[in-house]
Short mmCIF file of C-alpha atoms in Angstrom, two decimals:
data_model
loop_
_atom_site.label_atom_id
_atom_site.label_comp_id
_atom_site.label_asym_id
_atom_site.label_seq_id
_atom_site.Cartn_x
_atom_site.Cartn_y
_atom_site.Cartn_z
CA MET A 965 107.54 97.14 89.02
CA LEU A 966 106.17 95.16 92.01
CA GLY A 967 108.22 92.12 91.01
CA VAL A 968 111.28 94.30 90.74
CA LEU A 969 110.78 95.74 94.19
CA ILE A 970 110.30 92.28 95.71
CA ALA A 971 113.53 91.19 94.09
CA LEU A 972 115.28 94.24 95.49
CA GLY A 973 113.87 93.68 98.96
CA ALA A 974 115.15 90.11 99.03
CA GLN A 975 118.76 91.30 98.86
CA ASN A 976 120.81 92.70 101.75
CA THR A 977 122.34 96.13 101.49
CA ALA A 978 125.56 94.84 100.01
CA GLN A 979 123.73 92.80 97.38
CA VAL A 980 121.43 95.62 96.40
CA GLN A 981 124.32 97.89 95.48
CA SER A 982 124.68 98.13 91.73
CA PRO A 983 127.57 96.49 89.89
CA PRO A 984 130.57 98.89 89.73
CA ALA A 985 130.70 98.82 85.96
CA ALA A 986 127.02 99.74 85.50
CA PRO A 987 126.05 103.34 84.67
CA ALA A 988 124.77 105.43 87.56
CA LEU A 989 121.15 106.36 88.03
CA ALA A 990 120.41 109.81 86.69
CA THR A 991 117.34 111.78 85.85
CA ARG A 992 116.64 112.41 82.21
CA SER A 993 118.18 115.25 80.30
CA PRO A 994 115.71 116.76 77.80
CA GLY A 995 115.96 115.16 74.38
CA THR A 996 117.62 111.90 75.42
CA GLN A 997 116.05 108.59 74.50
CA ALA A 998 118.00 105.32 74.45
CA HIS A 999 115.15 103.04 73.35
CA PRO A 1000 111.38 103.15 72.77
CA PRO A 1001 109.54 104.82 75.68
CA GLY A 1002 108.17 102.49 78.32
CA VAL A 1003 110.17 99.50 77.04
CA SER A 1004 113.18 98.11 78.91
CA SER A 1005 116.38 97.33 77.08
CA PRO A 1006 116.70 93.67 76.05
CA ALA A 1007 117.98 91.37 78.78
CA LYS A 1008 121.57 90.25 78.49
CA PRO A 1009 122.40 86.53 78.58
CA GLY A 1010 122.96 85.41 82.15
CA GLU A 1011 121.63 88.68 83.60
CA SER A 1012 120.70 88.30 87.26
CA PRO A 1013 117.41 89.56 88.75
CA VAL A 1014 119.28 92.29 90.63
CA GLU A 1015 121.07 93.45 87.49
CA LYS A 1016 117.77 93.53 85.62
CA ALA A 1017 116.12 95.40 88.51
CA TRP A 1018 118.75 98.12 88.47
CA LYS A 1019 118.56 98.39 84.69
CA ILE A 1020 114.79 98.93 84.90
CA LEU A 1021 115.22 101.63 87.54
CA ARG A 1022 118.02 103.38 85.66
CA GLU A 1023 116.00 103.45 82.49
CA GLY A 1024 112.87 104.51 84.39
CA VAL A 1025 114.38 107.64 85.91
CA LYS A 1026 115.56 108.70 82.43
CA ASP A 1027 112.33 107.83 80.62
CA PRO A 1028 111.11 110.58 78.24
CA ASN A 1029 107.60 110.19 79.66
CA ALA A 1030 107.31 112.29 82.83
CA ASP A 1031 104.68 110.05 84.41
CA ARG A 1032 106.86 106.97 84.07
CA ARG A 1033 109.85 108.96 85.23
CA ALA A 1034 107.93 110.05 88.33
CA LYS A 1035 106.86 106.46 89.11
CA ALA A 1036 110.42 105.20 88.89
CA VAL A 1037 111.79 108.03 91.02
CA ARG A 1038 109.07 107.52 93.64
CA GLU A 1039 109.92 103.84 94.05
CA LEU A 1040 113.52 104.71 94.85
CA GLY A 1041 112.14 105.47 98.30
CA LEU A 1042 112.28 101.74 99.04
CA LEU A 1043 116.08 101.77 98.81
CA GLU A 1044 117.32 102.94 102.19
CA GLU A 1045 121.03 103.57 102.76
CA ASN A 1046 121.76 103.37 99.06
CA ALA A 1047 123.92 106.23 97.84
CA GLU A 1048 123.08 105.73 94.18
CA ALA A 1049 119.32 105.81 94.72
CA GLU A 1050 119.63 108.84 97.01
CA LYS A 1051 121.70 110.71 94.43
CA ALA A 1052 119.11 109.98 91.73
CA ALA A 1053 116.29 111.23 93.96
CA VAL A 1054 118.20 114.43 94.74
CA LEU A 1055 118.67 114.98 91.01
CA GLY A 1056 114.94 114.41 90.59
CA LEU A 1057 114.28 117.51 92.69
CA LYS A 1058 115.65 119.49 89.73
CA ASP A 1059 113.56 117.76 87.06
CA GLU A 1060 111.73 119.96 84.57
CA ARG A 1061 108.37 118.43 85.50
CA PRO A 1062 106.74 119.10 88.89
CA ASN A 1063 105.31 115.58 89.26
CA VAL A 1064 108.84 114.18 89.07
CA ARG A 1065 110.10 116.73 91.61
CA LEU A 1066 107.23 115.78 93.90
CA ALA A 1067 108.06 112.09 93.54
CA ALA A 1068 111.70 112.83 94.34
CA ALA A 1069 110.78 114.77 97.48
CA ALA A 1070 108.59 111.90 98.66
CA ALA A 1071 111.25 109.29 97.89
CA LEU A 1072 113.90 111.09 99.95
CA GLY A 1073 111.62 111.02 102.97
CA SER A 1074 110.73 107.36 102.48
CA MET A 1075 114.37 106.31 102.21
CA HIS A 1076 115.25 108.37 105.33
CA ALA A 1077 117.90 110.29 103.42
CA GLU A 1078 119.10 112.50 106.27
CA ARG A 1079 121.96 113.83 104.16
CA ALA A 1080 119.38 115.31 101.79
CA THR A 1081 117.65 117.61 104.29
CA GLY A 1082 119.42 120.61 102.77
CA ASN A 1083 118.12 119.66 99.32
CA LEU A 1084 114.59 119.27 100.68
CA GLU A 1085 114.77 122.62 102.47
CA GLU A 1086 115.78 124.16 99.15
CA ALA A 1087 112.75 122.46 97.57
CA LEU A 1088 110.52 124.45 99.94
CA GLY A 1089 111.21 127.30 97.54
CA ASP A 1090 109.79 125.39 94.57
CA SER A 1091 107.32 127.25 92.38
CA GLU A 1092 104.80 124.37 92.65
CA PRO A 1093 102.91 124.12 95.98
CA SER A 1094 102.59 120.35 95.67
CA VAL A 1095 106.38 120.03 95.63
CA VAL A 1096 106.62 122.35 98.64
CA LEU A 1097 104.18 120.16 100.59
CA GLY A 1098 105.95 116.98 99.54
CA ALA A 1099 109.27 118.39 100.71
CA ALA A 1100 107.74 119.58 103.98
CA ASN A 1101 106.31 116.13 104.68
CA SER A 1102 109.66 114.45 104.02
CA LEU A 1103 111.48 116.94 106.22
CA LEU A 1104 109.21 115.97 109.10
CA LEU A 1105 109.94 112.30 108.41
CA LEU A 1106 113.61 113.23 108.72
CA HIS A 1107 112.94 115.04 112.03
CA ASP A 1108 113.56 118.49 110.58
CA ASP A 1109 110.99 120.79 112.21
CA VAL A 1110 111.27 123.39 109.46
CA GLY A 1111 108.62 121.32 107.66
CA TYR A 1112 106.02 122.45 110.20
CA ASP A 1113 106.26 126.03 108.97
CA THR A 1114 104.73 125.09 105.62
CA TYR A 1115 101.79 123.25 107.17
CA TYR A 1116 101.16 126.15 109.53
CA GLU A 1117 100.95 128.48 106.56
CA VAL A 1118 98.61 126.15 104.67
CA LEU A 1119 96.24 125.95 107.63
CA THR A 1120 96.28 129.60 108.68
CA GLY A 1121 97.17 131.42 105.47
CA GLU A 1122 99.77 133.35 107.45
CA ARG A 1123 103.53 133.24 107.71
CA ARG A 1124 105.36 132.56 110.91
CA ALA A 1125 107.61 135.40 111.99
CA SER A 1126 110.85 135.40 109.98
CA LYS A 1127 110.10 131.92 108.66
CA GLY A 1128 108.45 130.05 105.88
CA LEU A 1129 107.44 130.68 102.32
CA ILE A 1130 108.05 133.79 100.30
CA LYS A 1131 105.03 135.97 99.61
CA GLU A 1132 104.38 134.59 96.11
CA GLN A 1133 104.27 131.01 97.36
CA LEU A 1134 102.06 131.89 100.29
CA ASP A 1135 99.67 133.68 97.94
CA THR A 1136 99.45 130.49 95.90
CA LEU A 1137 98.67 128.41 98.98
CA LYS A 1138 95.90 130.86 99.88
CA ASP A 1139 94.33 130.47 96.42
CA LYS A 1140 91.52 127.95 97.05
CA LYS A 1141 91.16 126.96 93.42
CA LYS A 1142 94.91 126.40 93.03
CA MET A 1143 95.05 124.39 96.24
CA ALA A 1144 92.17 122.16 95.12
CA GLU A 1145 93.71 121.66 91.69
CA MET A 1146 97.01 120.82 93.33
CA GLY A 1147 95.42 118.08 95.40
CA PHE A 1148 93.40 116.62 92.56
CA GLU A 1149 96.13 116.65 89.95
CA GLU A 1150 99.35 115.88 91.78
CA GLY A 1151 99.27 115.89 95.55
CA ILE A 1152 96.84 113.08 96.36
CA GLY A 1153 99.50 110.37 96.44
CA PHE A 1154 101.98 112.36 98.47
CA ILE A 1155 100.13 114.67 100.83
CA PRO A 1156 98.97 113.00 104.08
CA TYR A 1157 95.23 113.61 103.85
CA ALA A 1158 94.54 112.68 107.47
CA GLY A 1159 91.58 110.29 107.46
CA ILE A 1160 90.17 111.48 104.15
CA GLY A 1161 89.93 108.67 101.62
CA TYR A 1162 90.57 109.23 97.94
CA GLU A 1163 86.99 108.47 96.92
CA ILE A 1164 85.67 111.04 99.37
CA PHE A 1165 88.29 113.52 98.29
CA LYS A 1166 87.23 113.20 94.65
CA THR A 1167 83.72 114.34 95.56
CA VAL A 1168 84.95 117.62 96.99
CA THR A 1169 84.16 120.57 94.77
CA LYS A 1170 87.14 121.70 92.76
CA ASN A 1171 87.30 125.12 94.36
CA ASP A 1172 87.49 123.65 97.86
CA SER A 1173 90.90 123.64 99.53
CA SER A 1174 89.57 122.17 102.79
CA PRO A 1175 91.05 118.66 102.35
CA VAL A 1176 94.52 120.15 102.03
CA ARG A 1177 93.93 122.39 105.04
CA ALA A 1178 92.57 119.43 107.01
CA ALA A 1179 95.72 117.48 106.21
CA ALA A 1180 97.84 120.43 107.28
CA ALA A 1181 96.01 120.56 110.62
CA LYS A 1182 96.74 116.89 111.26
CA LYS A 1183 100.42 117.39 110.49
CA LEU A 1184 100.69 120.10 113.16
CA ALA A 1185 99.84 117.62 115.92
CA ARG A 1186 103.50 117.21 116.89
CA ASP A 1187 104.66 120.74 116.15
CA PRO A 1188 106.20 121.93 119.45
CA ALA A 1189 105.67 125.62 118.67
CA PRO A 1190 103.02 127.33 120.85
CA ASP A 1191 101.47 129.06 117.86
CA ALA A 1192 100.66 125.64 116.38
CA ALA A 1193 98.34 124.95 119.33
CA GLU A 1194 96.73 128.35 118.86
CA ALA A 1195 96.23 127.70 115.14
CA LEU A 1196 94.62 124.33 115.84
CA VAL A 1197 92.26 125.80 118.44
CA LYS A 1198 91.18 128.39 115.89
CA ALA A 1199 90.79 125.70 113.23
CA ALA A 1200 88.54 123.74 115.58
CA GLY A 1201 85.98 126.48 114.87
CA ASP A 1202 86.56 126.53 111.10
CA LYS A 1203 83.49 126.67 108.84
CA ASN A 1204 84.51 123.39 107.18
CA LEU A 1205 83.76 120.23 109.12
CA GLN A 1206 86.78 118.34 107.76
CA VAL A 1207 89.09 121.04 109.03
CA ARG A 1208 87.32 121.14 112.40
CA ALA A 1209 87.51 117.39 112.88
CA SER A 1210 91.15 117.18 111.81
CA ALA A 1211 92.11 120.05 114.10
CA LEU A 1212 90.46 118.30 117.05
CA GLU A 1213 92.25 115.04 116.26
CA ALA A 1214 95.54 116.93 116.18
CA ILE A 1215 94.78 118.61 119.50
CA ALA A 1216 94.14 115.20 121.06
CA LEU A 1217 97.52 113.99 119.79
CA ARG A 1218 99.26 117.02 121.31
CA GLU A 1219 98.18 115.71 124.73
CA ASP A 1220 97.82 119.13 126.31
CA PRO A 1221 94.89 119.13 128.78
CA SER A 1222 95.10 122.92 129.15
CA LEU A 1223 93.45 123.22 125.72
CA ILE A 1224 90.17 121.64 126.88
CA PRO A 1225 88.44 124.92 127.85
CA LYS A 1226 89.40 126.45 124.51
CA ILE A 1227 87.70 123.75 122.43
CA SER A 1228 84.75 122.69 124.57
CA ALA A 1229 82.27 124.59 122.35
CA ALA A 1230 82.73 121.85 119.75
CA LEU A 1231 80.75 119.50 122.01
CA ASP A 1232 77.68 121.30 120.66
CA ASP A 1233 78.76 121.19 117.01
CA GLU A 1234 75.90 120.62 114.56
CA LYS A 1235 77.87 117.91 112.75
CA ASP A 1236 77.97 114.57 114.51
CA VAL A 1237 81.45 113.63 113.30
CA VAL A 1238 82.82 116.81 114.89
CA ARG A 1239 80.91 116.20 118.13
CA PHE A 1240 82.21 112.65 118.36
CA THR A 1241 85.77 113.75 117.63
CA GLU A 1242 85.54 116.52 120.21
CA ALA A 1243 84.06 114.17 122.81
CA ALA A 1244 86.88 111.69 122.31
CA CYS A 1245 89.42 114.49 122.40
CA VAL A 1246 88.11 115.90 125.67
CA ALA A 1247 87.86 112.44 127.24
CA HIS A 1248 91.42 111.64 126.22
CA LEU A 1249 92.87 114.92 127.46
CA SER A 1250 90.88 114.73 130.70
CA GLY A 1251 92.26 111.27 131.34
CA LEU A 1252 95.77 112.60 130.93
CA HIS A 1253 94.97 115.42 133.36
CA ASP A 1254 93.62 112.96 135.96
CA LYS A 1255 96.69 110.73 135.63
CA THR A 1256 98.97 113.70 136.13
CA ASN A 1257 97.10 114.82 139.25
CA SER A 1258 97.10 111.30 140.69
CA SER A 1259 100.82 110.95 140.06
CA ASN A 1260 101.54 114.28 141.73
CA ALA A 1261 99.35 113.38 144.74
CA ALA A 1262 101.20 110.12 145.22
CA LYS A 1263 104.56 111.84 145.47
CA PRO A 1264 105.87 112.35 149.07
#
């Protein structure tokens, strides 16, 4: 697939468009199989690299194997401003398998498919939490703030007033075992796990939802809603050190010096990584405060 993507990237937007006579990309309908799974159709004489690339992608998104289907759909995210790829990713949101729906949600964010924000908002109602998080992340990439509501609910376990997930979905996100399983099985490649590496994540006990909550805290850094700041301050005192550290990093990125008194207790945290994060956070926010005061003093 890497060679295919390089070939695609070497073409300009006009060249990347598929030949008019070629069949459109479409996700697989159950029971369809044009050739042996995982094997591309034989190359035609004189077939160009671009034609072959599109054939591989078309066959990939219809592959009977859900894992291969998900991989093909996910790589559509490299094709920005391509109506055919965007349409195939939107169709992927309706796939029977959640890993394909998750891949589709991620692809739409990667390709900056602003016309698909409505489809992604609809995907926030998916029965699988991993798909909900994937859609929320892509919505934020597309500058749709509704994505913040999901991350707020993951971090706090509470709904925002008149917003967010339905009760059943929120209950699932509050289920620690389900959250951990979600991250291990499907979400690791799509959920932004802050600074948590995959190898570290794998060592987390399987009933621990803290990596997902830590990621949610980091995503709230740019949420303009006041309750996001309050949630992060509370998370800075969470019992899990990953959540505490991620919340403090997010608070630093919010660049709001007024939060310093509310988080200063973390300077005495028993875990050194939290103390260091808090120290850097306070130093950063204090510097912003000093610059603001100096600027105001210099004004006539």
